[in-house]
Coordinates of C-alpha atoms in Angstrom, one line a residue:
Chain N
X274 CA 211.2 233.3 55.2
X275 CA 212.6 229.8 55.5
X276 CA 214.2 229.1 58.9
X277 CA 218.0 228.5 58.7
X278 CA 219.1 224.9 59.0
X279 CA 221.3 223.1 61.4
X280 CA 222.4 220.0 59.5
X281 CA 223.5 216.9 61.3
X282 CA 225.4 214.4 59.2
X283 CA 225.0 211.7 61.8
X284 CA 222.0 210.6 63.7
X285 CA 221.9 211.7 67.3
X286 CA 219.6 210.6 70.1
X287 CA 216.3 212.5 70.7
X288 CA 217.5 214.0 73.9
X289 CA 220.3 215.8 72.0
X290 CA 218.0 217.0 69.2
X291 CA 215.7 218.4 71.9
X292 CA 218.6 220.2 73.6
X293 CA 219.6 221.7 70.3
X294 CA 216.1 222.9 69.5
X295 CA 215.7 224.5 72.9
X296 CA 218.9 226.4 72.5
X297 CA 218.1 227.3 68.9
X298 CA 214.3 227.7 68.5
X299 CA 214.6 229.7 65.3
X300 CA 216.4 227.0 63.4
X301 CA 215.3 223.8 61.6
X302 CA 217.3 220.7 62.5
X303 CA 217.8 218.3 59.6
X304 CA 219.6 215.0 59.2
X305 CA 219.0 214.7 55.5
X306 CA 219.3 217.5 52.9
X307 CA 217.3 218.1 49.7
X308 CA 218.5 220.4 46.9
X309 CA 216.1 223.0 48.2
X310 CA 217.6 222.9 51.7
X311 CA 221.2 223.7 50.7
X312 CA 220.8 227.6 50.5
X313 CA 219.5 227.6 54.1
X314 CA 222.2 225.5 55.8
X315 CA 223.9 227.8 58.3
X316 CA 225.5 225.2 60.6
X317 CA 226.8 221.9 59.4
X318 CA 227.8 219.1 61.8
X319 CA 230.0 217.0 59.7
X320 CA 230.5 217.8 56.0
X321 CA 228.4 216.2 53.3
X322 CA 230.9 215.9 50.5
X323 CA 228.4 215.6 47.7
X324 CA 227.0 219.0 48.5
X325 CA 230.4 220.6 49.1
X326 CA 230.4 223.0 46.2
X327 CA 226.7 224.1 46.7
X328 CA 227.2 224.7 50.4
X329 CA 230.4 226.7 49.8
X330 CA 228.6 228.9 47.2
X331 CA 225.9 229.8 49.7
X332 CA 226.2 232.9 51.8
X333 CA 224.2 231.3 54.5
X334 CA 226.9 228.8 55.6
X335 CA 228.6 230.1 58.7
X336 CA 230.0 227.3 60.8
X337 CA 231.1 223.7 60.3
X338 CA 231.5 221.5 63.3
X339 CA 233.7 218.5 62.4
X340 CA 232.9 215.2 64.1
X341 CA 236.5 214.0 63.9
X342 CA 239.6 215.6 65.4
X343 CA 241.4 215.7 62.1
X344 CA 240.1 218.2 59.5
X345 CA 242.5 217.7 56.7
X346 CA 239.7 216.2 54.6
X347 CA 237.8 219.5 54.6
X348 CA 238.1 222.5 52.1
X349 CA 240.1 224.6 54.6
X350 CA 241.1 227.2 52.0
X351 CA 237.5 227.8 50.9
X352 CA 236.4 228.0 54.5
X353 CA 239.1 230.6 55.1
X354 CA 238.2 232.7 52.1
X355 CA 234.5 232.5 52.9
X356 CA 235.1 233.2 56.6
X357 CA 233.3 230.0 57.6
X358 CA 234.0 229.1 61.2
X359 CA 235.4 225.6 61.9
X360 CA 235.6 223.5 65.1
X361 CA 236.6 219.9 65.5
X362 CA 236.0 216.9 67.7
X363 CA 239.4 216.9 69.4
X364 CA 239.4 215.4 72.9
X365 CA 236.5 213.0 72.4
X366 CA 238.7 210.1 71.4
X367 CA 241.6 210.9 73.7
X368 CA 240.8 208.2 76.3
X369 CA 240.1 205.5 73.7
X370 CA 243.3 206.2 71.8
X371 CA 245.3 206.3 75.0
X372 CA 243.9 202.9 76.1
X373 CA 244.5 201.6 72.6
X374 CA 248.2 202.6 72.8
X375 CA 248.7 201.1 76.2
X376 CA 247.0 197.9 75.1
X377 CA 249.2 197.7 72.0
X378 CA 252.4 198.1 74.0
X379 CA 251.5 195.5 76.6
X380 CA 250.3 193.2 73.9
X381 CA 253.7 193.3 72.5
X382 CA 255.8 193.4 75.7
X383 CA 253.9 190.7 77.5
X384 CA 253.7 188.3 74.5
X385 CA 249.9 188.5 74.2
X386 CA 249.8 189.0 70.4
X387 CA 252.0 186.0 70.0
X388 CA 249.8 184.0 72.3
X389 CA 246.7 184.8 70.2
X390 CA 248.5 183.4 67.1
X391 CA 249.8 180.3 69.0
X392 CA 246.4 179.6 70.4
X393 CA 245.0 179.3 66.9
X394 CA 247.6 176.5 66.3
X395 CA 246.9 175.0 69.8
X396 CA 250.6 175.5 70.6
X397 CA 251.8 176.0 74.2
X398 CA 254.7 178.3 73.4
X399 CA 256.0 179.1 76.9
X400 CA 259.7 178.8 76.0
X401 CA 259.6 180.9 72.8
X402 CA 257.4 183.8 73.7
X403 CA 259.2 187.1 73.9
X404 CA 258.6 189.2 77.0
X405 CA 259.6 192.5 78.4
X406 CA 258.4 195.1 80.8
X407 CA 256.6 198.4 80.0
X408 CA 257.6 200.1 83.3
X409 CA 260.8 202.0 83.0
X410 CA 260.6 202.6 79.2
X411 CA 261.1 205.9 77.5
X412 CA 258.2 207.0 75.3
X413 CA 258.1 209.9 72.8
X414 CA 254.7 211.3 72.1
X415 CA 254.9 213.1 68.7
X416 CA 252.0 215.6 69.1
X417 CA 251.2 216.9 72.6
X418 CA 247.5 217.8 72.1
X419 CA 244.5 216.3 73.9
X420 CA 245.4 212.7 73.0
X421 CA 249.1 213.0 73.8
X422 CA 248.3 214.6 77.2
X423 CA 245.8 211.9 78.1
X424 CA 248.3 209.2 77.1
X425 CA 251.1 210.9 79.0
X426 CA 248.9 211.0 82.2
X427 CA 247.8 207.4 82.0
X428 CA 251.1 205.7 81.0
X429 CA 253.2 207.7 83.3
X430 CA 251.4 206.0 86.2
X431 CA 252.5 202.7 84.7
X432 CA 256.2 203.7 85.2
X433 CA 256.9 205.1 81.7
X434 CA 258.9 208.2 81.2
X435 CA 257.1 210.4 78.7
X436 CA 258.7 212.9 76.4
X437 CA 256.9 215.1 73.9
X438 CA 257.3 216.6 70.5
X439 CA 255.3 219.6 69.3
X440 CA 255.7 222.4 66.7
X441 CA 258.0 224.7 68.8
X442 CA 259.0 222.5 71.7
X443 CA 256.8 224.5 74.1
X444 CA 256.2 222.9 77.4
X445 CA 253.1 220.7 77.8
X446 CA 251.5 219.2 80.9
X447 CA 252.7 215.8 82.0
X448 CA 255.9 215.6 79.8
X449 CA 259.4 215.2 81.3
X450 CA 260.7 217.3 78.4
X451 CA 259.4 218.6 75.1
X452 CA 261.3 219.2 71.9
X453 CA 260.4 221.0 68.7
X454 CA 259.5 218.9 65.7
X455 CA 262.6 219.8 63.8
X456 CA 264.7 218.2 66.6
X457 CA 262.8 214.9 66.6
X458 CA 265.6 212.9 64.9
X459 CA 268.0 213.9 67.7
X460 CA 265.9 212.6 70.5
X461 CA 264.6 209.4 68.8
X462 CA 267.8 207.3 69.6
X463 CA 267.0 207.6 73.4
X464 CA 263.5 206.4 73.0
X465 CA 262.1 202.8 73.4
X466 CA 258.7 203.8 72.0
X467 CA 257.7 206.5 69.4
X468 CA 254.0 207.3 69.1
X469 CA 252.7 209.4 66.2
X470 CA 249.6 211.4 67.0
X471 CA 250.0 214.1 64.4
X472 CA 247.3 215.8 62.3
X473 CA 247.7 215.8 58.6
X474 CA 249.2 219.1 57.4
X475 CA 251.9 220.2 55.0
X476 CA 254.4 220.2 57.8
X477 CA 253.6 216.6 59.0
X478 CA 253.5 214.9 55.6
X479 CA 255.8 211.9 55.6
X480 CA 257.5 213.1 58.7
X481 CA 258.0 209.5 59.9
X482 CA 260.5 208.4 57.2
X483 CA 263.8 206.6 56.9
X484 CA 265.6 209.4 58.7
X485 CA 263.6 208.7 61.8
X486 CA 263.3 204.9 61.5
X487 CA 267.0 204.6 61.0
X488 CA 267.7 206.4 64.3
X489 CA 265.4 204.1 66.4
X490 CA 266.7 201.6 68.9
X491 CA 266.9 198.0 67.5
X492 CA 264.4 197.1 70.3
X493 CA 262.2 200.1 69.5
X494 CA 258.5 200.3 68.9
X495 CA 256.7 202.7 66.5
X496 CA 253.0 203.3 66.8
X497 CA 250.9 205.5 64.5
X498 CA 247.4 206.6 65.5
X499 CA 247.6 210.1 63.9
X500 CA 247.2 210.5 60.1
X501 CA 248.2 207.8 57.7
X502 CA 250.2 210.1 55.5
X503 CA 252.5 211.3 58.3
X504 CA 254.2 208.0 57.6
X505 CA 256.3 207.3 54.5
X506 CA 254.9 203.8 54.0
X507 CA 257.5 202.5 51.6
X508 CA 260.4 203.7 53.9
X509 CA 258.6 202.1 56.8
X510 CA 258.4 198.8 55.0
X511 CA 262.1 198.9 54.2
X512 CA 262.9 199.7 57.8
X513 CA 260.8 196.8 59.0
X514 CA 262.4 194.4 56.5
X515 CA 265.8 195.5 57.7
X516 CA 264.7 195.2 61.3
X517 CA 265.9 198.7 62.1
X518 CA 263.5 198.6 65.0
X519 CA 261.6 195.8 66.6
X520 CA 257.8 196.4 66.2
X521 CA 255.3 198.6 64.6
X522 CA 251.6 199.0 65.4
X523 CA 249.6 200.9 62.8
X524 CA 246.1 202.0 63.1
X525 CA 246.1 204.5 60.1
X526 CA 247.4 204.3 56.6
X527 CA 248.1 206.3 53.5
X528 CA 245.4 204.2 51.8
X529 CA 242.4 202.9 53.8
X530 CA 241.3 200.2 54.0
X531 CA 244.9 198.9 53.7
X532 CA 245.0 197.1 50.3
X533 CA 245.3 193.3 50.6
X534 CA 248.4 193.5 48.5
X535 CA 250.3 195.7 51.0
X536 CA 253.1 193.7 52.5
X537 CA 252.5 195.3 56.0
X538 CA 249.7 192.7 56.5
X539 CA 252.2 189.9 56.5
X540 CA 255.0 191.1 58.8
X541 CA 255.4 189.2 62.0
X542 CA 256.7 192.4 63.7
X543 CA 253.7 194.5 62.7
X544 CA 250.2 194.8 64.3
X545 CA 247.6 196.2 61.9
X546 CA 244.4 197.6 63.4
X547 CA 241.6 198.9 61.1
X548 CA 241.5 202.5 62.2
X549 CA 239.8 201.6 65.5
X550 CA 241.9 203.4 68.1
X551 CA 239.4 206.3 68.4
X552 CA 236.3 204.2 68.6
X553 CA 234.5 205.5 71.7
X554 CA 231.8 204.3 73.9
X555 CA 229.3 207.0 74.7
X556 CA 230.5 209.1 71.7
X557 CA 227.3 211.1 71.5
X558 CA 227.6 212.5 75.0
X559 CA 231.2 213.5 74.5
X560 CA 230.6 215.0 71.1
X561 CA 227.5 217.0 72.2
X562 CA 229.4 218.5 75.1
X563 CA 231.5 220.2 72.5
X564 CA 228.8 221.0 70.0
X565 CA 226.3 222.4 72.5
X566 CA 228.9 224.7 74.1
X567 CA 229.8 226.0 70.7
X568 CA 226.2 226.4 69.7
X569 CA 225.5 228.6 72.8
X570 CA 228.5 230.9 72.1
X571 CA 227.8 230.9 68.4
X572 CA 224.2 232.0 68.9
X573 CA 225.1 234.7 71.5
X574 CA 228.0 236.3 69.7
X575 CA 229.0 234.3 66.6
X576 CA 232.0 232.8 68.4
X577 CA 233.1 229.2 69.1
X578 CA 234.1 228.6 72.7
X579 CA 235.7 225.1 72.2
X580 CA 238.0 223.4 69.7
X581 CA 238.0 226.2 67.1
X582 CA 240.4 225.3 64.2
X583 CA 242.9 227.9 63.0
X584 CA 242.2 227.5 59.3
X585 CA 245.6 228.5 58.0
X586 CA 247.3 226.1 60.5
X587 CA 245.0 223.2 59.9
X588 CA 244.4 222.1 63.5
Chain M
X154 CA 284.1 168.2 108.6
X155 CA 282.3 168.9 105.3
X156 CA 281.1 172.5 105.0
X157 CA 277.3 172.8 104.9
X158 CA 275.8 173.4 101.4
X159 CA 273.7 176.2 99.9
X160 CA 272.1 174.6 96.9
X161 CA 270.9 176.7 94.0
X162 CA 268.5 174.9 91.7
X163 CA 268.9 177.7 89.1
X164 CA 272.0 179.3 87.7
X165 CA 272.7 182.8 89.0
X166 CA 275.2 185.3 87.7
X167 CA 278.7 185.4 89.3
X168 CA 278.0 188.7 91.0
X169 CA 275.3 187.0 93.1
X170 CA 277.4 183.9 93.8
X171 CA 280.1 186.2 95.2
X172 CA 277.6 188.1 97.4
X173 CA 276.3 184.8 98.8
X174 CA 279.9 183.6 99.5
X175 CA 280.8 186.8 101.2
X176 CA 277.8 186.7 103.5
X177 CA 278.2 182.9 104.2
X178 CA 282.0 182.1 104.0
X179 CA 281.5 178.8 105.9
X180 CA 279.2 177.4 103.3
X181 CA 279.8 175.7 100.0
X182 CA 277.6 176.9 97.1
X183 CA 276.5 174.2 94.6
X184 CA 274.3 174.3 91.6
X185 CA 274.4 170.5 91.1
X186 CA 274.1 167.9 93.8
X187 CA 275.7 164.4 94.0
X188 CA 274.4 161.7 96.3
X189 CA 277.3 162.5 98.7
X190 CA 276.2 166.1 98.9
X191 CA 272.7 165.4 100.1
X192 CA 273.3 165.0 103.8
X193 CA 275.1 168.4 103.8
X194 CA 272.4 170.5 102.2
X195 CA 271.3 173.1 104.8
X196 CA 269.7 175.7 102.5
X197 CA 268.0 174.9 99.3
X198 CA 267.0 177.6 96.8
X199 CA 264.3 175.8 94.8
X200 CA 263.5 172.2 95.5
X201 CA 265.1 169.3 93.5
X202 CA 262.2 166.9 93.4
X203 CA 264.3 163.8 92.6
X204 CA 266.1 164.3 95.9
X205 CA 263.0 165.2 97.9
X206 CA 263.0 162.1 100.2
X207 CA 266.7 162.1 100.8
X208 CA 266.8 165.8 101.7
X209 CA 263.8 165.4 104.0
X210 CA 265.4 162.5 105.8
X211 CA 268.5 164.6 106.6
X212 CA 268.8 166.6 109.8
X213 CA 270.9 169.1 108.1
X214 CA 268.1 170.7 106.0
X215 CA 267.0 173.9 107.7
X216 CA 265.6 176.3 105.1
X217 CA 264.0 176.1 101.6
X218 CA 263.7 179.3 99.6
X219 CA 261.2 178.8 96.9
X220 CA 261.8 180.6 93.6
X221 CA 258.1 180.9 92.8
X222 CA 255.4 182.7 94.8
X223 CA 253.3 179.6 95.0
X224 CA 254.5 176.7 97.2
X225 CA 251.8 174.2 96.8
X226 CA 254.2 171.9 94.9
X227 CA 256.3 171.5 98.0
X228 CA 256.0 168.9 100.8
X229 CA 254.6 171.4 103.3
X230 CA 253.6 168.9 105.9
X231 CA 257.0 167.4 106.0
X232 CA 258.6 170.8 106.3
X233 CA 256.3 171.5 109.1
X234 CA 257.0 168.3 111.0
X235 CA 260.8 168.7 110.4
X236 CA 260.6 172.4 111.3
X237 CA 262.2 173.4 108.0
X238 CA 261.8 177.1 107.3
X239 CA 260.2 178.1 104.0
X240 CA 260.2 181.4 102.2
X241 CA 258.8 182.2 98.8
X242 CA 259.4 184.5 95.8
X243 CA 256.3 186.5 96.3
X244 CA 256.5 190.0 94.9
X245 CA 259.1 189.4 92.2
X246 CA 256.5 188.8 89.6
X247 CA 254.0 191.4 90.8
X248 CA 254.8 194.1 88.2
X249 CA 254.9 191.6 85.3
X250 CA 251.6 190.0 86.3
X251 CA 250.0 193.4 86.7
X252 CA 251.2 194.4 83.2
X253 CA 249.9 191.1 81.8
X254 CA 246.4 191.7 83.3
X255 CA 246.1 195.2 82.0
X256 CA 247.3 194.1 78.6
X257 CA 244.8 191.3 78.5
X258 CA 242.0 193.7 79.4
X259 CA 242.9 196.3 76.8
X260 CA 243.5 193.6 74.2
X261 CA 239.9 192.6 74.7
X262 CA 238.3 196.0 75.2
X263 CA 240.1 197.7 72.4
X264 CA 239.6 194.9 69.8
X265 CA 243.4 194.1 69.6
X266 CA 243.1 190.3 69.9
X267 CA 240.5 190.3 67.2
X268 CA 242.8 192.5 65.1
X269 CA 245.6 190.0 65.4
X270 CA 243.3 187.3 64.0
X271 CA 241.9 189.4 61.2
X272 CA 245.4 190.5 60.2
X273 CA 246.3 186.9 59.5
X274 CA 243.5 186.8 57.0
X275 CA 244.3 190.3 55.7
X276 CA 240.8 191.4 56.6
X277 CA 240.1 195.1 57.4
X278 CA 237.4 194.5 60.0
X279 CA 236.6 198.0 61.1
X280 CA 232.9 197.6 61.2
X281 CA 232.8 194.3 63.1
X282 CA 235.4 194.8 65.8
X283 CA 234.0 195.0 69.3
X284 CA 235.2 197.9 71.4
X285 CA 234.7 199.1 74.9
X286 CA 236.4 201.2 77.5
X287 CA 238.5 200.1 80.4
X288 CA 238.1 203.3 82.4
X289 CA 235.1 203.3 84.7
X290 CA 234.9 199.5 85.0
X291 CA 234.6 197.6 88.4
X292 CA 237.3 195.0 88.9
X293 CA 237.4 192.4 91.7
X294 CA 240.9 191.2 92.7
X295 CA 240.6 187.8 94.3
X296 CA 243.7 187.6 96.4
X297 CA 245.0 191.0 97.8
X298 CA 248.7 190.0 98.2
X299 CA 251.7 191.5 96.5
X300 CA 250.4 191.0 93.0
X301 CA 246.8 192.2 93.8
X302 CA 248.2 195.3 95.4
X303 CA 250.4 196.1 92.5
X304 CA 247.5 195.6 90.0
X305 CA 245.3 197.7 92.1
X306 CA 247.7 200.6 92.1
X307 CA 248.4 200.5 88.4
X308 CA 244.9 199.9 87.1
X309 CA 243.3 202.4 89.5
X310 CA 245.3 205.1 87.7
X311 CA 243.6 204.0 84.5
X312 CA 240.2 204.9 86.0
X313 CA 239.2 201.4 87.2
X314 CA 237.4 200.9 90.6
X315 CA 239.2 198.1 92.4
X316 CA 237.6 195.8 94.9
X317 CA 239.3 193.0 96.8
X318 CA 238.7 189.5 98.2
X319 CA 240.9 187.9 100.9
X320 CA 240.5 185.3 103.6
X321 CA 238.8 187.5 106.2
X322 CA 237.8 190.6 104.3
X323 CA 240.5 192.6 106.1
X324 CA 241.3 196.0 104.5
X325 CA 244.2 196.1 102.0
X326 CA 245.9 199.1 100.5
X327 CA 244.5 200.5 97.3
X328 CA 241.1 198.8 97.4
X329 CA 237.8 200.6 97.5
X330 CA 236.4 197.8 99.6
X331 CA 237.4 194.3 100.6
X332 CA 235.3 191.3 101.2
X333 CA 235.9 187.9 102.8
X334 CA 236.3 184.9 100.4
X335 CA 233.0 183.4 101.7
X336 CA 231.2 186.5 100.4
X337 CA 232.7 186.4 96.9
X338 CA 229.5 185.2 95.2
X339 CA 227.6 188.2 96.6
X340 CA 229.8 190.8 95.1
X341 CA 230.5 189.2 91.7
X342 CA 227.3 190.4 90.1
X343 CA 228.5 194.0 90.5
X344 CA 231.8 193.4 88.8
X345 CA 232.8 193.9 85.2
X346 CA 236.1 192.0 85.7
X347 CA 237.1 189.2 88.1
X348 CA 240.8 188.4 88.5
X349 CA 241.9 185.3 90.3
X350 CA 245.4 185.6 91.9
X351 CA 245.0 182.9 94.5
X352 CA 247.6 180.4 95.8
X353 CA 246.8 176.8 95.6
X354 CA 245.5 175.6 99.0
X355 CA 242.6 173.4 100.3
X356 CA 240.5 176.5 100.7
X357 CA 241.0 177.8 97.2
X358 CA 240.6 174.5 95.3
X359 CA 237.9 174.9 92.6
X360 CA 236.7 178.1 94.2
X361 CA 236.0 179.5 90.7
X362 CA 233.1 177.3 89.8
X363 CA 229.6 177.4 88.3
X364 CA 228.3 179.3 91.4
X365 CA 230.6 182.2 90.6
X366 CA 230.5 182.0 86.8
X367 CA 226.7 181.9 86.9
X368 CA 226.7 185.2 88.9
X369 CA 228.9 187.2 86.5
X370 CA 227.6 189.9 84.2
X371 CA 226.9 188.8 80.7
X372 CA 229.5 191.3 79.6
X373 CA 231.9 190.2 82.4
X374 CA 235.6 189.1 82.1
X375 CA 237.3 186.4 84.1
X376 CA 241.1 186.3 84.3
X377 CA 243.1 183.6 86.1
X378 CA 246.8 184.1 86.8
X379 CA 246.8 182.3 90.2
X380 CA 246.8 178.6 90.4
X381 CA 245.2 176.4 87.7
X382 CA 243.3 174.3 90.2
X383 CA 241.5 177.3 91.7
X384 CA 239.3 177.0 88.6
X385 CA 236.8 174.1 88.1
X386 CA 237.8 173.7 84.4
X387 CA 234.7 171.7 83.3
X388 CA 232.3 174.2 84.9
X389 CA 234.3 177.1 83.3
X390 CA 233.9 175.4 79.9
X391 CA 230.2 175.0 80.4
X392 CA 229.8 178.7 81.5
X393 CA 231.8 179.8 78.3
X394 CA 229.7 177.6 76.1
X395 CA 226.5 179.1 77.6
X396 CA 228.0 182.6 77.3
X397 CA 227.3 183.3 81.0
X398 CA 230.0 185.9 80.7
X399 CA 231.8 187.5 77.8
X400 CA 235.5 186.6 77.9
X401 CA 238.1 184.6 79.8
X402 CA 241.9 185.0 79.8
X403 CA 243.7 182.0 81.3
X404 CA 247.4 181.8 82.0
X405 CA 247.3 178.8 84.3
X406 CA 245.5 175.5 84.1
X407 CA 244.7 172.4 86.1
X408 CA 246.9 170.5 83.6
X409 CA 249.9 172.2 82.0
X410 CA 250.8 172.4 79.2
X411 CA 247.1 172.6 78.4
X412 CA 246.4 169.4 76.4
X413 CA 245.7 169.9 72.7
X414 CA 242.4 168.1 73.1
X415 CA 241.1 170.7 75.7
X416 CA 238.2 172.7 74.1
X417 CA 239.5 175.9 75.8
X418 CA 242.0 176.3 72.9
X419 CA 239.2 176.8 70.4
X420 CA 236.9 179.3 72.1
X421 CA 236.6 182.6 70.4
X422 CA 235.9 184.2 73.7
X423 CA 239.0 182.8 75.4
X424 CA 242.6 183.9 75.4
X425 CA 245.1 181.2 76.3
X426 CA 248.5 182.3 77.4
X427 CA 251.1 179.6 78.3
X428 CA 251.8 180.5 82.0
X429 CA 253.8 183.6 81.0
X430 CA 252.2 186.3 83.1
X431 CA 255.0 186.1 85.7
X432 CA 257.9 186.1 83.3
X433 CA 260.1 188.9 84.5
X434 CA 262.9 190.8 83.1
X435 CA 265.8 191.2 85.6
X436 CA 264.4 188.3 87.6
X437 CA 267.8 187.6 89.2
X438 CA 268.1 191.0 90.8
X439 CA 264.6 190.9 92.1
X440 CA 264.9 187.3 93.5
X441 CA 268.3 188.0 95.1
X442 CA 267.0 190.9 97.0
X443 CA 264.7 188.5 98.8
X444 CA 267.2 185.7 99.2
X445 CA 270.1 187.8 100.4
X446 CA 268.0 189.6 103.0
X447 CA 266.8 186.2 104.3
X448 CA 270.3 184.8 104.2
X449 CA 271.6 187.6 106.4
X450 CA 268.8 187.2 109.0
X451 CA 269.1 183.3 108.8
X452 CA 272.8 183.4 109.5
X453 CA 272.5 185.9 112.4
X454 CA 269.6 184.4 114.2
X455 CA 268.0 181.5 112.2
X456 CA 265.1 183.7 111.1
X457 CA 263.7 184.8 107.8
X458 CA 263.1 188.5 107.4
X459 CA 261.1 188.4 104.1
X460 CA 258.4 186.3 102.6
X461 CA 258.3 183.5 105.2
X462 CA 255.5 181.0 104.4
X463 CA 253.2 179.9 107.2
X464 CA 253.4 176.2 106.6
X465 CA 250.0 175.3 108.0
X466 CA 248.4 178.0 105.9
X467 CA 250.3 177.4 102.7
X468 CA 251.2 180.9 101.7

């Protein structure tokens, strides 16, 4: 009988392949799949879209370990029907994204973005550069998961007061106060900074829209590092044109790469980054901590010990 | 007899003028000086260069309160001979400069500076953008005064290991280890980041030179927010050309504004900011805390309680 397959969509270092093989001696590890392999794939790290239908039609598939934190690109309903287990990479990118957000804020408040532009013109713009102070600001983290908690911890130590939004308003570590997502518009007027770190679900689609932008402080900052479609792009553009708030930093978009024709590229009060906030040094180590823990618990009792996704909820 | 004068080189809000007048009812407060006023100036907040000689030749001048932290632009020898007291603005800018430095580091490590440039070309540069992590890095603060201590406190909480350099290597709060300035070259090879926050004195002139740059890591970062002439500009340019280290962020220069002809403007691996790191929101409040404390102690017993400068030392 053919050995069942653990498929790895990404290359990992030999040390990790060895660890997997020691834990799971009865499995074959493959980083490329042929047609013949598909019926034997039991565990898939990442999801090879071109084989989606074939994998879903096989009884052998039992567990998908997503490499990313977001899983909205996966066939969640099919996994649910087929009782395929799903886990994600949540937490791996938390430190990177937290550093990205702090960098974006200081780049704006301390006039660094402006300095980069002026340097290209060799202009010494001491008099005209806008400056402000991060310390003392109120920041709203929309999404109090791994990333939100890491951000809260780091930026609180820089003197920032951190508030949180989650589904029900349940308390979360490191937040002065948390509110439910349906109350977001009420708290936004008190905030200097609003940071979106939401997964893409039915509930979060276009949740950052004119209702929210219209309630922000004129001096406010909006940052999105969650999913692109949590933002109503057209309404964001209108809000920026009307200067309803001061600055937006966007790392994710409804359409990626952001089309050259999109006006967001040209706004002075916008920073575009090309979906880089989560890029993580030493990614393999961090990811393998999650996968190997899950592999152990999966092999012993068909359960996932870390980062299991509730399929009906979507995160 | 003419009342002695407290001269303010900068405009301050009425609330502060009133506080000064209440503390010092026997003094006139002036924000502009005529020739006739000069012999009556006893306290000068800031230093009006055009009247330098006349003020120094008057017996009435007793105390100069510098607005900046650095005092190297003042006639320290003359103050010393004439026994004029001197205090500086050290500490006011500590939070701003600390935020500037953290912003500069994250702007580099998280690819934000590069993103600003790519945005101007409407280029989605996800694949090419360099990224790294601030957390875990070793940072050397050269100058463990107010600013260095604030930086140490803030950036330590972001996971950075902070080492310090000062005159004698005496311990300072918040540093893993401190070394004397004569041992700087020995510790530099261990550091990912070297931050200059030195005052301009004989001892610090051109202290950042080819000896230091040559010992930095290839991936190292050099930041200067102290005095421009602590850096040997020509040797810095050579080191950058030869890529002896990876990135420099310069806020101060031997000649300011930085001349358009200076090659530093054009380096990809340099961020030029126009001496803005110390720009401080709510400056007046912060400055007046120092000045009013000193005014009280000066009036009661001719002593300065805060930030007195040792004239022979220069800081």
